[in-house]
Each structure stands twice: as structure tokens, then as C-alpha cells.
Short mmCIF file of C-alpha atoms and ligand atoms in Angstrom, two decimals:
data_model
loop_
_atom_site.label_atom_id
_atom_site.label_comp_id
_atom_site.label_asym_id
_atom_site.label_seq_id
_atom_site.Cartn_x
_atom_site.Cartn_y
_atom_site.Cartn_z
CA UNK A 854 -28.73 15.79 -3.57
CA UNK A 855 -27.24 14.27 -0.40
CA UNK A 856 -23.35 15.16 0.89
CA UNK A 857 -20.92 12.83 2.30
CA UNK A 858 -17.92 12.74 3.62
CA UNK A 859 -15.68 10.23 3.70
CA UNK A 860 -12.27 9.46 5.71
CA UNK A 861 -9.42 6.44 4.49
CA UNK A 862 -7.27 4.35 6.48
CA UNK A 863 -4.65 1.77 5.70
CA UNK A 864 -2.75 1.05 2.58
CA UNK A 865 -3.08 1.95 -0.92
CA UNK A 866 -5.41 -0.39 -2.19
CA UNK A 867 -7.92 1.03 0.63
CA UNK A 868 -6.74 4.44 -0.98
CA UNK A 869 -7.47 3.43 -4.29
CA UNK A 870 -10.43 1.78 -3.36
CA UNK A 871 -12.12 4.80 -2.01
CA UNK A 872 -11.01 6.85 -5.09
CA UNK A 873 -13.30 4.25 -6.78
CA UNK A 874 -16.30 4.55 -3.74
CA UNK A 875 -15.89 8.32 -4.35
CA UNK A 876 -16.14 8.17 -8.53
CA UNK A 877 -18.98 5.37 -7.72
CA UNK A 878 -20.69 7.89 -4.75
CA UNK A 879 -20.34 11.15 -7.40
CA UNK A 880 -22.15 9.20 -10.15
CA UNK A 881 -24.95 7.82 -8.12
CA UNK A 882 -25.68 12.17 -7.66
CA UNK A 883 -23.98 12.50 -4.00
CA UNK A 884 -21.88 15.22 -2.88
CA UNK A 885 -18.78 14.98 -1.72
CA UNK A 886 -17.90 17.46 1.06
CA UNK A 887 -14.59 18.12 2.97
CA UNK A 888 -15.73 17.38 6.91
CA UNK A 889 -17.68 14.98 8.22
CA UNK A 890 -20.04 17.76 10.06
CA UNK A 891 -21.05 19.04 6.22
CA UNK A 892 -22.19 15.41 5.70
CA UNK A 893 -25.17 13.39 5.52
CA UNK A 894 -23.01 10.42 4.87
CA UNK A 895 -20.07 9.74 6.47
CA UNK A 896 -18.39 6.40 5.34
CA UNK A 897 -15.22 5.08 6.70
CA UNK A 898 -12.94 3.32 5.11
CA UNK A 899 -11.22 0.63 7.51
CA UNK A 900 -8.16 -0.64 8.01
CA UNK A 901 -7.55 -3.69 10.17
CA UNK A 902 -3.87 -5.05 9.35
CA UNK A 903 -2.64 -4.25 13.56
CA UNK A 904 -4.56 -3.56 16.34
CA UNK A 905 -3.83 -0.02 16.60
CA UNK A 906 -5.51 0.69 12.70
CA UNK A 907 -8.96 -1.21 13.88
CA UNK A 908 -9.14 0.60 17.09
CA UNK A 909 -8.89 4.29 14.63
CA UNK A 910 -12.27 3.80 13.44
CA UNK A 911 -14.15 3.09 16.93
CA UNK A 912 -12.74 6.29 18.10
CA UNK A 913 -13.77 7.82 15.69
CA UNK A 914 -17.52 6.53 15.54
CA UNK A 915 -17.43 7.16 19.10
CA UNK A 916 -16.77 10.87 18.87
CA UNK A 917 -20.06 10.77 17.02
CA UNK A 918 -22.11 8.64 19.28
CA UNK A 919 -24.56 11.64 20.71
CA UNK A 920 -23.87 14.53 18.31
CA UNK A 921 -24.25 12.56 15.12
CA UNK A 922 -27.92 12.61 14.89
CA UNK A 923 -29.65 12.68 11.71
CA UNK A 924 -26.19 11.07 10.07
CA UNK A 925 -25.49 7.98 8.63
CA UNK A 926 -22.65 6.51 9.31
CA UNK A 927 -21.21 3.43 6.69
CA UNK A 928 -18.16 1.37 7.82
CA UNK A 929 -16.35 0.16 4.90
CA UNK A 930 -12.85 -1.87 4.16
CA UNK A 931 -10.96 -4.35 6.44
CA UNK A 932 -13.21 -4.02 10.10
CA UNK A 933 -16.02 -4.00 8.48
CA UNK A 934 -15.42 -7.58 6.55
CA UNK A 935 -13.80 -8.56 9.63
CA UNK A 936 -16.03 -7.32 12.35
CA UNK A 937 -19.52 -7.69 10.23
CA UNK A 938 -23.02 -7.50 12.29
CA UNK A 939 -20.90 -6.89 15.40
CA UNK A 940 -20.33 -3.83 14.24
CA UNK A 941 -24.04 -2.43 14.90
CA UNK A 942 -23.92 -3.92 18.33
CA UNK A 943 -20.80 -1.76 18.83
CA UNK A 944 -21.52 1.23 17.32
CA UNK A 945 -25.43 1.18 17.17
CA UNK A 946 -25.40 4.17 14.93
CA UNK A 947 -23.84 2.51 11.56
CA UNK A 948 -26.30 1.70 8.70
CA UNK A 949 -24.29 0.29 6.66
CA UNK A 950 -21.29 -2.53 7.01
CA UNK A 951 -19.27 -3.51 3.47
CA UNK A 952 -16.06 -5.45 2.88
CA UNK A 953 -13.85 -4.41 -0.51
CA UNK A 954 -15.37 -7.92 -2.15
CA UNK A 955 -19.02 -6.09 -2.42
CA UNK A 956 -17.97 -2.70 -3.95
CA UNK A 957 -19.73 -3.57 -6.92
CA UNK A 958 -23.02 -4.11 -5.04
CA UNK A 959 -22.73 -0.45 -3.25
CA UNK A 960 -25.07 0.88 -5.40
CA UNK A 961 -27.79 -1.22 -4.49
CA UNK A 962 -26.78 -1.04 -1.25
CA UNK A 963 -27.24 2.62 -1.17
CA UNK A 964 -30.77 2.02 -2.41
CA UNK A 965 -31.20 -0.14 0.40
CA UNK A 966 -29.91 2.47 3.26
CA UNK A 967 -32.41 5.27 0.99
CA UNK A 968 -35.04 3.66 1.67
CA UNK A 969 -34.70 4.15 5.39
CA UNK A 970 -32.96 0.43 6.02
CA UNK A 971 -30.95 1.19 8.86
CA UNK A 972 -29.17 -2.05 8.43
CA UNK A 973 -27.56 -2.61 5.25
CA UNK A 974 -24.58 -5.27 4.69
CA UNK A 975 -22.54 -6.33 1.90
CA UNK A 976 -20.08 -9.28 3.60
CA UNK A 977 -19.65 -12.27 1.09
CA UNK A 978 -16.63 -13.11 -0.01
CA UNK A 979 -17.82 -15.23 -2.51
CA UNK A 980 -16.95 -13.79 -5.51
CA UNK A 981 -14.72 -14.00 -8.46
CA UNK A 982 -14.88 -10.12 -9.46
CA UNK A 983 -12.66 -7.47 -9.12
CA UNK A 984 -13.97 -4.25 -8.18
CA UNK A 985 -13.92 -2.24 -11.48
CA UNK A 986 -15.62 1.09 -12.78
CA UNK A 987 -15.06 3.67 -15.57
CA UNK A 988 -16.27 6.65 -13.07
CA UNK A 989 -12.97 6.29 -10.32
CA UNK A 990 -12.27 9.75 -8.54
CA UNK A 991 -8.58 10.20 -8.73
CA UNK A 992 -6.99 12.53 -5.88
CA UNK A 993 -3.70 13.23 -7.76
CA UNK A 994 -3.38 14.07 -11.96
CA UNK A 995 -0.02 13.07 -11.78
CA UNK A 996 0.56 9.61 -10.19
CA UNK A 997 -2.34 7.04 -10.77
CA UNK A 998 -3.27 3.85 -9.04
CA UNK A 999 -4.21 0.74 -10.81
CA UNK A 1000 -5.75 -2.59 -9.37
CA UNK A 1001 -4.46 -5.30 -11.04
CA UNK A 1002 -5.58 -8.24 -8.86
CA UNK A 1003 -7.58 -8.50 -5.64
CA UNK A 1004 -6.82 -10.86 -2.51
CA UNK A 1005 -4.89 -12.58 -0.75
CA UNK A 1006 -3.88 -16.86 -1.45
CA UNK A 1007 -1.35 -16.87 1.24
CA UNK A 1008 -1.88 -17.98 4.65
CA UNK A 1009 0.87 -15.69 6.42
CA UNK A 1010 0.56 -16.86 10.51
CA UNK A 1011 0.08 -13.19 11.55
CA UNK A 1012 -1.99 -11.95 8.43
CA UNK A 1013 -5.66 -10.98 8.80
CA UNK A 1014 -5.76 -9.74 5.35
CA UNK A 1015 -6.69 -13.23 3.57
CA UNK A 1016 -10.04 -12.74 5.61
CA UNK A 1017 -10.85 -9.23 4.89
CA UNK A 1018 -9.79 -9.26 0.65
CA UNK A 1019 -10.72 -12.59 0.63
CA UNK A 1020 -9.42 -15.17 -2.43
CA UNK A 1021 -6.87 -13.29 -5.24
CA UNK A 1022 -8.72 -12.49 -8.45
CA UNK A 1023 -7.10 -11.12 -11.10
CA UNK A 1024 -8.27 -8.80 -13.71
CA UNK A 1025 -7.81 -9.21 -17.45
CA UNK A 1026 -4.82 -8.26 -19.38
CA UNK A 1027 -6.49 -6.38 -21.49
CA UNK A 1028 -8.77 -4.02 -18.83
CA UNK A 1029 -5.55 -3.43 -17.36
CA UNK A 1030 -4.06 -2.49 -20.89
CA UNK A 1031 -6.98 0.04 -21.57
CA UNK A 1032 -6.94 1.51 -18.10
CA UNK A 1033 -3.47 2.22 -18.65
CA UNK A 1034 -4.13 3.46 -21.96
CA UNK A 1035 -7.27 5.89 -20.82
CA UNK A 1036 -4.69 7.19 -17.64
CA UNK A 1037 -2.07 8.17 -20.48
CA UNK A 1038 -4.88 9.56 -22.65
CA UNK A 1039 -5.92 11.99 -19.44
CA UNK A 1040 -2.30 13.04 -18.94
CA UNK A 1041 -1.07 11.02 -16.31
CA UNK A 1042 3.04 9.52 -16.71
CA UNK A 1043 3.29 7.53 -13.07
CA UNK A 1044 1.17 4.61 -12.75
CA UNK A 1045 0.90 2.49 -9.33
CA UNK A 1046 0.20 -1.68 -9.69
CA UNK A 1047 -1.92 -2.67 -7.62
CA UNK A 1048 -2.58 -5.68 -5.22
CA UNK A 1049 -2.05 -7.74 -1.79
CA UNK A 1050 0.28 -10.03 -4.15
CA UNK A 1051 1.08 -8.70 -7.45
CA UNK A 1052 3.58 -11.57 -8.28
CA UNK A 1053 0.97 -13.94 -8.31
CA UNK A 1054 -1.35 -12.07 -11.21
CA UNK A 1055 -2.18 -14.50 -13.68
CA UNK A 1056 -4.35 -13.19 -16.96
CA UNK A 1057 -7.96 -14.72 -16.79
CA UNK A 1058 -8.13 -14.21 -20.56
CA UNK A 1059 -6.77 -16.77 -23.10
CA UNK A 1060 -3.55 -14.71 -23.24
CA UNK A 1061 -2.06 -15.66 -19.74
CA UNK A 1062 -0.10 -13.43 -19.11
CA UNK A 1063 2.17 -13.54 -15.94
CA UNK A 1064 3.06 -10.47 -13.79
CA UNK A 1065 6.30 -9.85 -15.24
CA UNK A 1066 4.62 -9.95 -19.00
CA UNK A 1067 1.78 -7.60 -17.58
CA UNK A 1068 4.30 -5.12 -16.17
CA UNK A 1069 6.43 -4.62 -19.11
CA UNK A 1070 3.21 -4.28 -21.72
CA UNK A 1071 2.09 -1.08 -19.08
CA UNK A 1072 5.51 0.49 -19.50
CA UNK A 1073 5.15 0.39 -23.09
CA UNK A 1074 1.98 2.66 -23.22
CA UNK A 1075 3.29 6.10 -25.10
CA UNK A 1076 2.99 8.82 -22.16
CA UNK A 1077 4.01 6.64 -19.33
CA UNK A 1078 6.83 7.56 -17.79
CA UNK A 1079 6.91 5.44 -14.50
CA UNK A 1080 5.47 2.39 -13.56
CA UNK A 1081 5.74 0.88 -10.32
CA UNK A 1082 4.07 -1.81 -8.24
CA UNK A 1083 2.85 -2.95 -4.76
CA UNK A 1084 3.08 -5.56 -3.02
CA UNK A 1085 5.32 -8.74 -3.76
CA UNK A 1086 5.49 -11.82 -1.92
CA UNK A 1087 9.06 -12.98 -2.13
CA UNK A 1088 7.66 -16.96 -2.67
CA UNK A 1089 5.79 -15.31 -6.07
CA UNK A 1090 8.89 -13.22 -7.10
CA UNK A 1091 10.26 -14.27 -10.39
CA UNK A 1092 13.77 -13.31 -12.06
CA UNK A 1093 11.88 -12.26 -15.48
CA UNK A 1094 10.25 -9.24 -13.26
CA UNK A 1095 13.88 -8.06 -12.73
CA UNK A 1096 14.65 -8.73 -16.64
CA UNK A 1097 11.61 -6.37 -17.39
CA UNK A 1098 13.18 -3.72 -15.83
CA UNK A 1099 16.44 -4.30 -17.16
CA UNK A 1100 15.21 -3.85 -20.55
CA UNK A 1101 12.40 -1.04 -19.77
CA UNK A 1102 13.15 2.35 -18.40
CA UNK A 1103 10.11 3.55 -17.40
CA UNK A 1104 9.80 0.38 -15.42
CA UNK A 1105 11.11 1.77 -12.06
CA UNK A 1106 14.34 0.26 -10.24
CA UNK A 1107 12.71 -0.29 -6.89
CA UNK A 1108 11.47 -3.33 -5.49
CA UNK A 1109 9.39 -3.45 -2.32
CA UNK A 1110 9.97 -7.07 -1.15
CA UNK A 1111 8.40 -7.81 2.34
CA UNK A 1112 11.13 -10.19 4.10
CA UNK A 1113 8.80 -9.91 7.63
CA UNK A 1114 12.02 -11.52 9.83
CA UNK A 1115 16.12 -13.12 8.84
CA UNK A 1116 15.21 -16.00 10.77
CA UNK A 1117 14.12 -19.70 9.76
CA UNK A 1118 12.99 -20.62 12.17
CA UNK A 1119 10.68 -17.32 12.44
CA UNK A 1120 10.10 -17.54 8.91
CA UNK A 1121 8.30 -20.97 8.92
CA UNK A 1122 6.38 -20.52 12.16
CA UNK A 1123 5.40 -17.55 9.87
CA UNK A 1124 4.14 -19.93 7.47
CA UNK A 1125 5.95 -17.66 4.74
CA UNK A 1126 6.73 -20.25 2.10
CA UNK A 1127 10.66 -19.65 1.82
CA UNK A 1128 13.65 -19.47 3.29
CA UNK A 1129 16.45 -16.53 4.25
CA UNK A 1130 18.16 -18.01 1.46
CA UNK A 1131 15.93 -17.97 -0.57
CA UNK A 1132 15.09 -14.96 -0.79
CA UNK A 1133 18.56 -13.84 -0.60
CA UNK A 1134 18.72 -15.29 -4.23
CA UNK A 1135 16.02 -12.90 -5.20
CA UNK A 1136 18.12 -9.65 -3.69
CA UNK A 1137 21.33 -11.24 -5.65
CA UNK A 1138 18.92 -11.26 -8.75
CA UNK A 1139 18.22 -7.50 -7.97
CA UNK A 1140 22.02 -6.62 -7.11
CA UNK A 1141 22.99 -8.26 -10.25
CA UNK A 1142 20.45 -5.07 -12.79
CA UNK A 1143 21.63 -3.36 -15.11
CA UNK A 1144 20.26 0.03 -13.20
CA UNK A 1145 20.72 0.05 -9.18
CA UNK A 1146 17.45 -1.15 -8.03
CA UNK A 1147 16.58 0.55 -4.57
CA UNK A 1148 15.33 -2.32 -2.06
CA UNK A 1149 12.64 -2.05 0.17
CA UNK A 1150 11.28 -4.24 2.87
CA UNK A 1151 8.80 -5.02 5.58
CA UNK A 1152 9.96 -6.31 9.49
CA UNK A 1153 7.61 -7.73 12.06
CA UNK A 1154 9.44 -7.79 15.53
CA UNK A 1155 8.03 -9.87 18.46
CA UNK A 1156 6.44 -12.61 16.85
CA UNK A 1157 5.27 -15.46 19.34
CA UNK A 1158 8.08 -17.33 19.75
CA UNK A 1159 11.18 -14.82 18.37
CA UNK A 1160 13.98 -14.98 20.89
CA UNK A 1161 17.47 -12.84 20.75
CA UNK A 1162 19.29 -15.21 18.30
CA UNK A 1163 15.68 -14.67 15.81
CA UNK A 1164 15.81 -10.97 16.26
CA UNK A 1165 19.89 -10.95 15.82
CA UNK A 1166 19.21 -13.10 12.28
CA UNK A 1167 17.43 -9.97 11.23
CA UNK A 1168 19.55 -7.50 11.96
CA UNK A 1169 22.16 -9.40 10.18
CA UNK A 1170 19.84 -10.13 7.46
CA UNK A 1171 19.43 -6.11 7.16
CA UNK A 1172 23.36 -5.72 6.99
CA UNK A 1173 23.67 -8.26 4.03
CA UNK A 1174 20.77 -6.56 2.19
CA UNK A 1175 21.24 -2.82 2.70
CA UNK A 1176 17.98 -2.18 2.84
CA UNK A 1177 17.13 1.56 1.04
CA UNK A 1178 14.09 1.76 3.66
CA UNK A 1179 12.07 -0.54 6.06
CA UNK A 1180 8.87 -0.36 7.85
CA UNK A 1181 8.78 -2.57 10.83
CA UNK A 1182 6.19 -3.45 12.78
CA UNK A 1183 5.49 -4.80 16.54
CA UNK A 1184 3.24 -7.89 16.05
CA UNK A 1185 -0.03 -7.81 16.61
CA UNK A 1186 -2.69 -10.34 17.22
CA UNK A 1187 -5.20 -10.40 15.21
CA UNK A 1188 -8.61 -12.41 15.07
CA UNK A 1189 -8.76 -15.61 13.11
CA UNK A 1190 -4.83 -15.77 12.11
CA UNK A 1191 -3.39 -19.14 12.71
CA UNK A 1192 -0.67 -17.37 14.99
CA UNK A 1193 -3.13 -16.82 17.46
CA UNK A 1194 -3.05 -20.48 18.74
CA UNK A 1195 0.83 -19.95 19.45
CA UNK A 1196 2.14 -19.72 22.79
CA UNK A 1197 5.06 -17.75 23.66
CA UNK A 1198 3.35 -14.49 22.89
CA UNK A 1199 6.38 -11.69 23.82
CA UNK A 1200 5.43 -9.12 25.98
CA UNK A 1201 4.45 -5.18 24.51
CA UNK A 1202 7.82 -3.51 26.12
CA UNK A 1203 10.08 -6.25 24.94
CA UNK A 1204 8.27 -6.04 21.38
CA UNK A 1205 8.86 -2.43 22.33
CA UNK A 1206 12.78 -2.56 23.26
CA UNK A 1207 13.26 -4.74 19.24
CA UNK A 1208 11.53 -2.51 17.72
CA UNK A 1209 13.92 0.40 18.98
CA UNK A 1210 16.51 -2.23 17.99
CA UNK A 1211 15.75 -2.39 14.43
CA UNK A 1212 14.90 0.83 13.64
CA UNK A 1213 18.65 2.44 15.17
CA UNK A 1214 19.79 -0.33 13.31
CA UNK A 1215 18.29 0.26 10.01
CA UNK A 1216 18.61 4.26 10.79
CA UNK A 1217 22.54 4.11 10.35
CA UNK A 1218 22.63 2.00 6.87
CA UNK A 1219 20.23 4.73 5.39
CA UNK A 1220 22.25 7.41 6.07
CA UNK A 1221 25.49 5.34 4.87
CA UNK A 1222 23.27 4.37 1.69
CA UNK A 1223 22.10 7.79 1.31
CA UNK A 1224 25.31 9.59 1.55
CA UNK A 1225 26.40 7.76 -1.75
CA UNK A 1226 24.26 10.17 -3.25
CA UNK A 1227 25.45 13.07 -2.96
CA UNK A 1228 26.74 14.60 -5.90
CA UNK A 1229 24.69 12.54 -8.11
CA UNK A 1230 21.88 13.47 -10.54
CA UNK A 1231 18.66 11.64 -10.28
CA UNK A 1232 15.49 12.40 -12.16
CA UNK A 1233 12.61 13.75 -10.31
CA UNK A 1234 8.52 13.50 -10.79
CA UNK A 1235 7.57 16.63 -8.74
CA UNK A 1236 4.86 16.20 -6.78
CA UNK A 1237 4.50 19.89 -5.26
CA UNK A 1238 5.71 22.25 -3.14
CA UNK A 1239 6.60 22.87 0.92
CA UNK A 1240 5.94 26.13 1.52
CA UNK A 1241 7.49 26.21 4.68
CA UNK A 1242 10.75 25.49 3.39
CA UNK A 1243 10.34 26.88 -0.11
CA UNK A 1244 11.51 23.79 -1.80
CA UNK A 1245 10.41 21.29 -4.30
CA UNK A 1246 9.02 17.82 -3.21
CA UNK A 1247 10.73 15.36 -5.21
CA UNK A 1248 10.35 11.46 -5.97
CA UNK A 1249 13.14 9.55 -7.66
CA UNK A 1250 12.29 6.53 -9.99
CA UNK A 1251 13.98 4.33 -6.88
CA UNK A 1252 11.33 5.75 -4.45
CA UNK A 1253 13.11 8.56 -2.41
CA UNK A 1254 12.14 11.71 -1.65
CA UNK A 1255 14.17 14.38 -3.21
CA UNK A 1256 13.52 18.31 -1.83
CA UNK A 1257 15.00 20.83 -4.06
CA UNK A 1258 15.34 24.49 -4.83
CA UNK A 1259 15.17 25.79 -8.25
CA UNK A 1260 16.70 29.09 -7.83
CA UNK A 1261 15.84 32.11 -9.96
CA UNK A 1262 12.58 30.31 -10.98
CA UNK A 1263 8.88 30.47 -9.70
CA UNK A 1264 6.62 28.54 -12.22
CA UNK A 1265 4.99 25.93 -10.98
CA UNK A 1266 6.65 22.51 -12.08
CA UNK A 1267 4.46 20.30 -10.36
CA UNK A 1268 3.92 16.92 -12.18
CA UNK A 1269 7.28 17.48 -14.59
CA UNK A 1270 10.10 15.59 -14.53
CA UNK A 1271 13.33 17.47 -13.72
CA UNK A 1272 16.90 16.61 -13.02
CA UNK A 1273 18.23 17.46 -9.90
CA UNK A 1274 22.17 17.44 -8.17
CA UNK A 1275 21.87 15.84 -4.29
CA UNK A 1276 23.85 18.00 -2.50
CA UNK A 1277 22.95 16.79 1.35
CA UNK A 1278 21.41 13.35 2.57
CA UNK A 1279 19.87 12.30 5.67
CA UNK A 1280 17.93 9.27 7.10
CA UNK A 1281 14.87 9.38 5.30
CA UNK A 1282 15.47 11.97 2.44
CA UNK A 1283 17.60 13.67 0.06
CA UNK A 1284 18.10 17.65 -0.39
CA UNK A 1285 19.18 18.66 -3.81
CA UNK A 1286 19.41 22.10 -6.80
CA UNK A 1287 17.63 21.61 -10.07
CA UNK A 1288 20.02 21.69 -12.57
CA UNK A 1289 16.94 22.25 -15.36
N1 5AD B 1674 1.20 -7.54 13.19
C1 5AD B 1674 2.19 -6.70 12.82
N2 5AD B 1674 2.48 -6.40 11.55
C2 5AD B 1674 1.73 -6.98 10.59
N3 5AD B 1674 1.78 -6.89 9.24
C3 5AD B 1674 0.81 -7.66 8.73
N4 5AD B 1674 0.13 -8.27 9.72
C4 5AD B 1674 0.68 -7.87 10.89
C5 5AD B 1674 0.43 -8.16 12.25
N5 5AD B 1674 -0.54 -9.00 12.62
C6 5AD B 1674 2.79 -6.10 8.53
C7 5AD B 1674 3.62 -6.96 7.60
C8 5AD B 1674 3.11 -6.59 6.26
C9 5AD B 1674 2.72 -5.15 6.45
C10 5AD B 1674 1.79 -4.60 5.44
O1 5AD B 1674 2.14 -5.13 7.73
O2 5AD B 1674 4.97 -6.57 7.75
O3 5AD B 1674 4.06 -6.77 5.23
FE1 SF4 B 1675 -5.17 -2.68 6.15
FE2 SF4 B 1675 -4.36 -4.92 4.97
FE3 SF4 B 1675 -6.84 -4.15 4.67
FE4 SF4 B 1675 -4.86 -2.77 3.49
S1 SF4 B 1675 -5.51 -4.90 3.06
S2 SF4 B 1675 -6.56 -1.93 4.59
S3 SF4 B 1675 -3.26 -2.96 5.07
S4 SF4 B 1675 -5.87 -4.79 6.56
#
């Protein structure tokens, strides 16, 4: 029986996707240990969205360059669709290079690297399968991800990601159904959709169904408490999605709605596809719900081009909005993107100084939004305990993080649903008592 070990970067589909390497890995008869010096195999799972993420897994094959003998090492994910066959030139001790669109061949591939081929690749993107399989390894019993479609159509300026998922497939309605189904079956009430674009999922099967269709049928499945979904493209973003949550509450109220900059100008050197008014109309849609849907977005400062009047559009843009969190990010080239060819590239301190910008920026209307809480009783999925402060780790069905006591009582509620009063907010989080 041979042991590996295996280490994730990235976002959740890479997350999800190695739950599904892992189930795949465990049937085949490997091992799965806990530290990469236990292992045989040691695959990494790659992430290649900035700079920064790509550069993680070098250092880390580095650290194994002279005492890694008698290992084999297996880059997997983003860098290694993106970086193919260079990769063994850099890092001479990899066997084995495979992008997220040959998954489904890693079993032969695993032959291949048995047999003592010490260079094994699985790069074509050419493929209209999803990446599917009845054996996936799920770290949490609670919360469950679920892949709904694969890829990337869009041709964002910065985006590497439409070279390393290659072209969207979408899985059927109804292997998404029985997935959903099978989760409920094995006890889990939080389900995660999946994909680089969910708003553009369209059925393969006679049935057709759109995203908004697909979404509401998985919050009907008895035992599902919470379904949510990740990403959306505001181009892709239809009204009915917001309709399907109106009339389903185990749909949650939280949108996650990458706006990337509040400038037009910005926004079609982007190559994004709409406007800042247009996607205003989708926040008014979302302002307009029956239940308060929590708003979440994604910011790129500094790309080529973005001067003070671009960067002020944004931070006007998150005024209007009221964002309930952001990430933002410093752009970052990255290898084939159109934006690469763009001159005006800002320098790293000024990309530096807007970052700083947005974030104090954003900071102050989260603890505003978050102070409106307080006082207020929100349902909470636990998902376990700090130790270090003896409270509860709480998630609300719009996305925050709710710590709680629950004095006078020690059982372990982990995975149950409680209702809890917010009685102090900050930045990031809410602290609350269990009133159940
Ligand atoms: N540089 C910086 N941020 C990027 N993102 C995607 N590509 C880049 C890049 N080249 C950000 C976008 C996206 C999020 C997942 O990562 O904001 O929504
Ligand atoms: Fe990183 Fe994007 Fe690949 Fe996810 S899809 S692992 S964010 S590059």
C-alpha cells in the first residue's frame, strides 16, 4: 500500500477538487497520511490566480530538492496546466504534471508513474467532461461542496483562469439532483455550488435548466438546510436567481458578486462585459428581497492603466453598495492574459498605497454595517469550537461569522443550527449568547 500526502492551495473548487483526488487516491488502495515526510506521494494542488499563489508551490518543491529522495512529487491544479513540461525543467524532481481538465484520467496516470515513468502528464484541455466520481473524500460532515459546472467562457483582461479550467462544462441537472440527494441521505444540511461562473450553468440534458431553476430544485431536497453558491459573474446574473431566494428559505440571502473596479473606463479595459450601472441594477434587484441579502464582492486595485479618478469611482462605488465584505486584490500579471500587452503597468508601492486605500475604506462600512446587528437574532450552523476563547464558531445564512457562548451548557453542538442574540460587532465578525 503506498502513503501520500497531499497539500491544497487556492479557492474552493481546488478544495473540492482535491476532496475528489483524495476519494479517487483512497480507492485506487493509497494511504493518505498527515505530513509530507510520512509520504511516498506528495501531490500539490496549485493555485495560480496572482503571482504570489504560483510562487507557494516552488518553495515548497524547493524545500524538497535534496532531502526528498525516494519521493514522488505530483504537481496538480492551476501551475501545473499553466506551467506544463516546464515544470520538470524547474523542479527536476516532479513525476507527474495534471491540470483539473484530466482528473478523470488520474488513474491511469498513476499506472503510468507505477510503473517507474518518471514523467507523467495529463494537460489537454480538450474535453467536454466534468470531473465526477461517487468515491469524493469530504473534509467536513456538515457543509458539502458541489461542482456544478467547470471553466471559465469569459475572457477577463487580468484572468489566467480561462487557461488553467479551460472551456465551462456543465454537469447534468439530474447528477446534480442525486448528488444533492446522496449528501442529504449522509446527513449533511449546507451544500456549496460550485464553479468559476455559476450563472452561466446551462443543463446538458433535454431539461435545460438555467442556474436559477437548478438552485431552487437543490433547496428543495428534504434535509437541506442551506444552500449557497460560488462564483457569479455579474454579466451572467439574472433577477430570477434573486426570485429563488425570495421564495426559498434554505436558499441563503448572500450573494458574492465580483464587481473587480467602480470605474468604466477600468471596467472595459477589463474586458468585463458590463457597466457600473449595470451592475448597480443587479444590487437594486438584491436591495429590493424580501430577506436582507448580505453582499459580497471582489476589488482588483492597480490595474494597468487605473489612475486616482478610477480608484476614487471605486471607493464611491463601495459607499453606494455597502458592501457586507470585500477581498481586494493588487493586480498581478499573469502569463497569457490579454492585459499583459497593456502599458501603463502601476508600480508595486502605488498598487501598495490603493490597496491600503480600499481596505480603511471598506474597514469603516463593516463595522457601521455590522453594528446594525447587535441585538438581533440570527440563526447559526455551528461549525466548532475555539478553545482558546471558549466560544462557539458560528456562520449565519448571510455568510458571517458569529462566536458565541452557550452558558451553563457543554455538549457538543457542532453541525446544529442554533439561534443566537449579537451582543458586540466588529470589522470582520460578530460576538453573540445562544438563546437555545
Ligand atoms: N491579479 C489580481 N487579482 C486577480 N484576480 C483574478 N485575477 C487576478 C490578477 N491577475 C482576483 C479577482 C477575482 C478573484 C478570485 O481574484 O478579483 O475575482
Ligand atoms: Fe487559483 Fe483560479 Fe485556479 Fe482557483 S481557479 S486555483 S483561484 S487560479
Amino acid at each position: 500500500m503506498k502513503t501520500f500526502y497531499i497539500e491544497t492551495f487556492g479557492c474552493q473548487m481546488n478544495a473540492h477538487d482535491s476532496e475528489k483526488v483524495v476519494g479517487t487516491l483512497l480507492h485506487q488502495g493509497y494511504q493518505k497520511v498527515e505530513t509530507p515526510e510520512e509520504a511516498e506521494l506528495v501531490f500539490y494542488n496549485t493555485c495560480s490566480i496572482r503571482d504570489k499563489a504560483e510562487q507557494k508551490v516552488f518553495n515548497r518543491l524547493n524545500q524538497f530538492k535534496k532531502d526528498g529522495k525516494g519521493k514522488t512529487f505530483a504537481v496538480l491544479g492551476c501551475v501545473a496546466q499553466q506551467e506544463g513540461e516546464k515544470i520538470f525543467e524547474k523542479a527536476p524532481h516532479v513525476s507527474l504534471v495534471c491540470g483539473s481538465a484530466s482528473y478523470n484520467k488520474l488513474p491511469e496516470l498513476l499506472v503510468q508513474l507505477e510503473t517507474g515513468n518518471r514523467r507523467v502528464t495529463g494537460l489537454s484541455l480538450d474535453t467536454e467532461d466534468t470531473f465526477e466520481t461517487p468515491v469524493t473524500r469530504r473534509d467536513n460532515p456538515h457543509r458539502a461542496y458541489l461542482t456544478i459546472i467547470e471553466g471559465c467562457d469569459k475572457s477577463c483582461a487580468y484572468c489566467v483562469v480561462p487557461f488553467t479550467r479551460g472551456p465551462e462544462r456543465s454537469r447534468t441537472s439530474a447528477s446534480v439532483l442525486s448528488e444533492s440527494l446522496e449528501l442529504a441521505r449522509a446527513g449533511y444540511t449546507d451544500i456549496q455550488l460550485l464553479g468559476q461562473n455559476v450563472n452561466s450553468y446551462r443543463d446538458p440534458s433535454p431539461a435545460g435548466w438555467d442556474f436559477a431553476t437548478l438552485l431552487d430544485n437543490v433547496g428543495r431536497v428534504p434535509g437541506i438546510r442551506r444552500v449557497r453558491f460560488t462564483t457569479s459573474h455579474p454579466r451572467d446574473f439574472r433577477k430570477s436567481i434573486i426570485d429563488a431566494i425570495d421564495q426559498n428559505t434554505a436558499l441563503c440571502n448572500h450573494v458574492h458578486l465580483p464587481v473587480q473596479s467602480g470605474s468604466d473606463r477600468i471596467l472595459a479595459a477589463m474586458q468585463r462585459l458590463y457597466t457600473r450601472e449595470e451592475y448597480m441594477e443587479r444590487i437594486r434587484w438584491m436591495k429590493a428581497a424580501r430577506r436582507p441579502i448580505a453582499i459580497t464582492s471582489d476589488i482588483i486595485v492597480g490595474f494597468p492603466g487605473e489612475t486616482d479618478d478610477d480608484l476614487a469611482a471605486t471607493l464611491g462605488l463601495l459607499d453606494e453598495v455597502e458592501f457586507d465584505a470585500i477581498f481586494s486584490f493588487k493586480y498581478s500579471r499573469r502569463p497569457n492574459t490579454p492585459a499583459l500587452a497593456l502599458d501603463d503597468q502601476i508600480p508595486e508601492e502605488e498598487k501598495t498605497r490603493r490597496l491600503t486605500i480600499v481596505q480603511e475604506h471598506q474597514r469603516n462600512i463593516q463595522i457601521r454595517r455590522n453594528a446594525a446587528y447587535l441585538g438581533s437574532v440570527e440563526e447559526c450552523m455551528v461549525e466548532g469550537f475555539n478553545k482558546a476563547t471558549s466560544q462557539w464558531i458560528g456562520r449565519t445564512s448571510q455568510n458571517k461569522t458569529l462566536n458565541f457562548l452557550r452558558p451553563g451548557r457543554d455538549e457538543d453542538v457542532t453541525g446544529r443550527y442554533l439561534d443566537v442574540r449579537v451582543t458586540r460587532a466588529g470589522p470582520n465578525s460578530l460576538v453573540g449568547e445562544a438563546v437555545n
